[in-house]
C-alpha positions as YAML, in Angstrom:
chain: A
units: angstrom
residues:
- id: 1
  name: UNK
  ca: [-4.49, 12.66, -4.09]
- id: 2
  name: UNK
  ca: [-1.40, 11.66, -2.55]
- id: 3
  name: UNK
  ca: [0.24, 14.67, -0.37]
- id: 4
  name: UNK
  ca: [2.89, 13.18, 1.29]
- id: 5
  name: UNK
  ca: [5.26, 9.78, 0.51]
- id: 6
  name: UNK
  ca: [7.46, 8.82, 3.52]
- id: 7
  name: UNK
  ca: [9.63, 5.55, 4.92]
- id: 8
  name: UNK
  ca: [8.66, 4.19, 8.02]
- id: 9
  name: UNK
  ca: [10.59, 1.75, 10.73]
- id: 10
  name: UNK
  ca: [9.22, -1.12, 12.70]
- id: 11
  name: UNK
  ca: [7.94, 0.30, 16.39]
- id: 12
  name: UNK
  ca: [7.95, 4.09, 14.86]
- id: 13
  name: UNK
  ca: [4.41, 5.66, 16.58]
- id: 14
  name: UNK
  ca: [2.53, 7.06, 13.48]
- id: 15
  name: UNK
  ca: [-0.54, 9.43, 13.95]
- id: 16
  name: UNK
  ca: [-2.98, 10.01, 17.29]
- id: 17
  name: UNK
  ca: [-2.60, 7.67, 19.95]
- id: 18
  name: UNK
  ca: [0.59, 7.01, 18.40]
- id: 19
  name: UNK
  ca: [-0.08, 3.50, 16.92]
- id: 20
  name: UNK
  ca: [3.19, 1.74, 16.13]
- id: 21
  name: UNK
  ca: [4.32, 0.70, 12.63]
- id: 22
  name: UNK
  ca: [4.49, -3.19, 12.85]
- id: 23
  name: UNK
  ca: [7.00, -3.29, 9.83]
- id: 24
  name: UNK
  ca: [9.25, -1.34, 7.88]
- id: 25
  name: UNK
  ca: [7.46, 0.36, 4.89]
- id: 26
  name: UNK
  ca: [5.96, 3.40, 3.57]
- id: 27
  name: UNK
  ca: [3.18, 5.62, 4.28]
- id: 28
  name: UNK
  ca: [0.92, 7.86, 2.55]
- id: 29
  name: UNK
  ca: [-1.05, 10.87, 3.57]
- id: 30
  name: UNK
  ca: [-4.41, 11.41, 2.16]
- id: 31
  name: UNK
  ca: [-5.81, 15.13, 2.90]
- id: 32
  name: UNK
  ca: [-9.18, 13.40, 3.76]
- id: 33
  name: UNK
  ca: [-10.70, 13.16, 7.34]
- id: 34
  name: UNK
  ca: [-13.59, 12.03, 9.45]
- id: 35
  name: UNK
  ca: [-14.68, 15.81, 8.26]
- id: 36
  name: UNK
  ca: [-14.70, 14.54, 4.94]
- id: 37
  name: UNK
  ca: [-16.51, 11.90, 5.21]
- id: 38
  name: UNK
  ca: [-14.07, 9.10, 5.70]
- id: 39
  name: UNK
  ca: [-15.10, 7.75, 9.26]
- id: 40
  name: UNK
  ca: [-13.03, 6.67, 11.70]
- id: 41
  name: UNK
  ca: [-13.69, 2.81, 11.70]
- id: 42
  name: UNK
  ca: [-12.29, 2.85, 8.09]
- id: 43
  name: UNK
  ca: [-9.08, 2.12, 10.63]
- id: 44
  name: UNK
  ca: [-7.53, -1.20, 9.29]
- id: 45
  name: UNK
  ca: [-9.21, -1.32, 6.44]
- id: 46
  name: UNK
  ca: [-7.02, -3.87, 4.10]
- id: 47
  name: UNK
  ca: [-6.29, -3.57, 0.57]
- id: 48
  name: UNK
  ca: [-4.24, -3.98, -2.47]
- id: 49
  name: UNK
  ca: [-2.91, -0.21, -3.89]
- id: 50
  name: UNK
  ca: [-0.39, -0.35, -7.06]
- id: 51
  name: UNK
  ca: [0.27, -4.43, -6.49]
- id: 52
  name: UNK
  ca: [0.73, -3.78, -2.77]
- id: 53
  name: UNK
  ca: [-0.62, -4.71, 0.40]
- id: 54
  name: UNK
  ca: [-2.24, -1.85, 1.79]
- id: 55
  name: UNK
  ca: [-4.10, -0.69, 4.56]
- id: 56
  name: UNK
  ca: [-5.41, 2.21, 6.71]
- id: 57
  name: UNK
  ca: [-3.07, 2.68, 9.80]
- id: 58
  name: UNK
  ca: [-3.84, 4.42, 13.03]
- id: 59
  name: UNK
  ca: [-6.47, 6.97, 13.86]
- id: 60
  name: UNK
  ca: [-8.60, 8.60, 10.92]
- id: 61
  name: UNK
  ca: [-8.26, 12.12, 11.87]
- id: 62
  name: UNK
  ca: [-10.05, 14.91, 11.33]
- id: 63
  name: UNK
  ca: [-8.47, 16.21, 7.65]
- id: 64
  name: UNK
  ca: [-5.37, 13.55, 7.22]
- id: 65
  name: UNK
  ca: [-5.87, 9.48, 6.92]
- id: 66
  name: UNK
  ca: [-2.29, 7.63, 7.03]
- id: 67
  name: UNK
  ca: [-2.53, 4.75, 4.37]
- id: 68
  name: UNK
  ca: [0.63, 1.81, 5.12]
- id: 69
  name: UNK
  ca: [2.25, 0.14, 2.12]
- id: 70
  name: UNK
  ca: [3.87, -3.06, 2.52]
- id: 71
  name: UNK
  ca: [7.59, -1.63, 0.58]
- id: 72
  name: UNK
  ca: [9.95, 0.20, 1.47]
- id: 73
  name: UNK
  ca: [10.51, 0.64, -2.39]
- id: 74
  name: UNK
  ca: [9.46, 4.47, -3.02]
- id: 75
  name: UNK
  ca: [9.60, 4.52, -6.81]
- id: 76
  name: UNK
  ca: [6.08, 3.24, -6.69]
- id: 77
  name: UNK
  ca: [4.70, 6.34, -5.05]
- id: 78
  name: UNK
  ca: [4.78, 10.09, -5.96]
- id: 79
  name: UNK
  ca: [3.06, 13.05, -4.10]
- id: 80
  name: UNK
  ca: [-0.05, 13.76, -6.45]
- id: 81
  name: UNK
  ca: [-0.93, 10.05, -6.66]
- id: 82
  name: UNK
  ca: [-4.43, 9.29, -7.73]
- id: 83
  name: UNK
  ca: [-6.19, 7.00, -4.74]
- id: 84
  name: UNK
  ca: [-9.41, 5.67, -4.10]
- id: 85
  name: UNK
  ca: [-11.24, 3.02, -1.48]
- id: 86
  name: UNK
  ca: [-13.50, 2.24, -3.93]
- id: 87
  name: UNK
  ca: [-14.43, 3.18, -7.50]
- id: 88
  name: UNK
  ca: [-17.72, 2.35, -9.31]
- id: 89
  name: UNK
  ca: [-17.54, -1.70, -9.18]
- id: 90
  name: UNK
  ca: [-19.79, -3.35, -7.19]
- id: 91
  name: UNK
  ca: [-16.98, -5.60, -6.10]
- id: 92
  name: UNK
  ca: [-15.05, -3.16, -4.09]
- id: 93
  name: UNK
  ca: [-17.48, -1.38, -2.50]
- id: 94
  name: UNK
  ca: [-18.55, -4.89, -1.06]
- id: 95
  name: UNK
  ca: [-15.18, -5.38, 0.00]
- id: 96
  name: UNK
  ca: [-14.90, -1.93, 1.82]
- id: 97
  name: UNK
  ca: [-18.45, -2.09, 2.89]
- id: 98
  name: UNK
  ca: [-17.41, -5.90, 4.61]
- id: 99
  name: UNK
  ca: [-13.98, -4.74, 5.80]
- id: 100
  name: UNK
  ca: [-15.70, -1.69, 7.68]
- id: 101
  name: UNK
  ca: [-18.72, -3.11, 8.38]
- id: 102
  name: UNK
  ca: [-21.41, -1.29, 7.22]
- id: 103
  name: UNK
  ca: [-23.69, -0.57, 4.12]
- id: 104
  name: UNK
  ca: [-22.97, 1.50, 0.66]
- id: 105
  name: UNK
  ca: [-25.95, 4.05, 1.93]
- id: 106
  name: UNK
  ca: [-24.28, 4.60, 5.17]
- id: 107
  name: UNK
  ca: [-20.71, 5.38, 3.06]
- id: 108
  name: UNK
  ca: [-22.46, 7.55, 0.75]
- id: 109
  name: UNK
  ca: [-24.45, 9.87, 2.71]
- id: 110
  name: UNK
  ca: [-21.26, 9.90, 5.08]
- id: 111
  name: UNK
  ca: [-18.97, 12.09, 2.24]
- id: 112
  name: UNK
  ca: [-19.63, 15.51, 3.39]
- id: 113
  name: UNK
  ca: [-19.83, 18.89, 1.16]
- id: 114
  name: UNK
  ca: [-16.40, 19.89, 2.04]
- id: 115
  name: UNK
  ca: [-15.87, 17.08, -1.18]
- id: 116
  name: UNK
  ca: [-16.87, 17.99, -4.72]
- id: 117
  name: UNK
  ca: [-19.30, 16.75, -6.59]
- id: 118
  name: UNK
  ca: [-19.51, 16.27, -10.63]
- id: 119
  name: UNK
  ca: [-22.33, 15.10, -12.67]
- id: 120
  name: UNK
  ca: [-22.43, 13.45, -15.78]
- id: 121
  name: UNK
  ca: [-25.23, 13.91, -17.81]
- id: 122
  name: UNK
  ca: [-25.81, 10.57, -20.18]
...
């Protein structure tokens, strides 16, 4: 979920390394990391997120991932937020897996146990 909502300017640094915003808009923080499971070449990885052009800006750290949304319009976005980079189409985990270049396995056994698991049983 969603923990943090914020504006951004154009040329503001965001994040390690300090990569500047190329545009006014908004960001989100996600409390997920490379120690989560969410690697760090998931960097630039484009998408749509409520109707808007998305993507993931900067550095993945190690327990926060900065997500840039193409608005400046903040009635869109709460803290608590439900997100996801991919769900349980096969679509969009091809488009992740493409964008980031890699496989669904790789993804998968990537998610450490720091995330919960829940199983369904039929």
């Amino acid at each position: 979920k969603v923990i943090s909502v914020r504006k951004v300017k154009k040329g503001e640094p965001i994040g390690y390394g300090g990569h500047v915003v190329h545009k006014d808009g908004l960001i989100l923080i996600l409390p997920l990391g490379y120690a989560d499971g969410i690697l760090t070449y998931y960097s630039g990885y484009k998408f749509i997120y409520k109707g808007f052009s998305a993507r993931v800006l900067g550095r993945v750290n190690m327990d926060l991932t900065i997500i840039y949304v193409d608005t400046i319009d903040e009635s869109n976005f709460r803290v608590g937020d439900h997100f996801e980079f991919w769900n349980n189409t096969q679509e969009k985990m091809l488009d992740f897996c493409t964008q980031v270049k890699t496989i669904p396995y790789q993804i998968f056994t990537a998610i450490t146990t720091r995330v919960p698991r829940k199983y369904y049983d039929k």
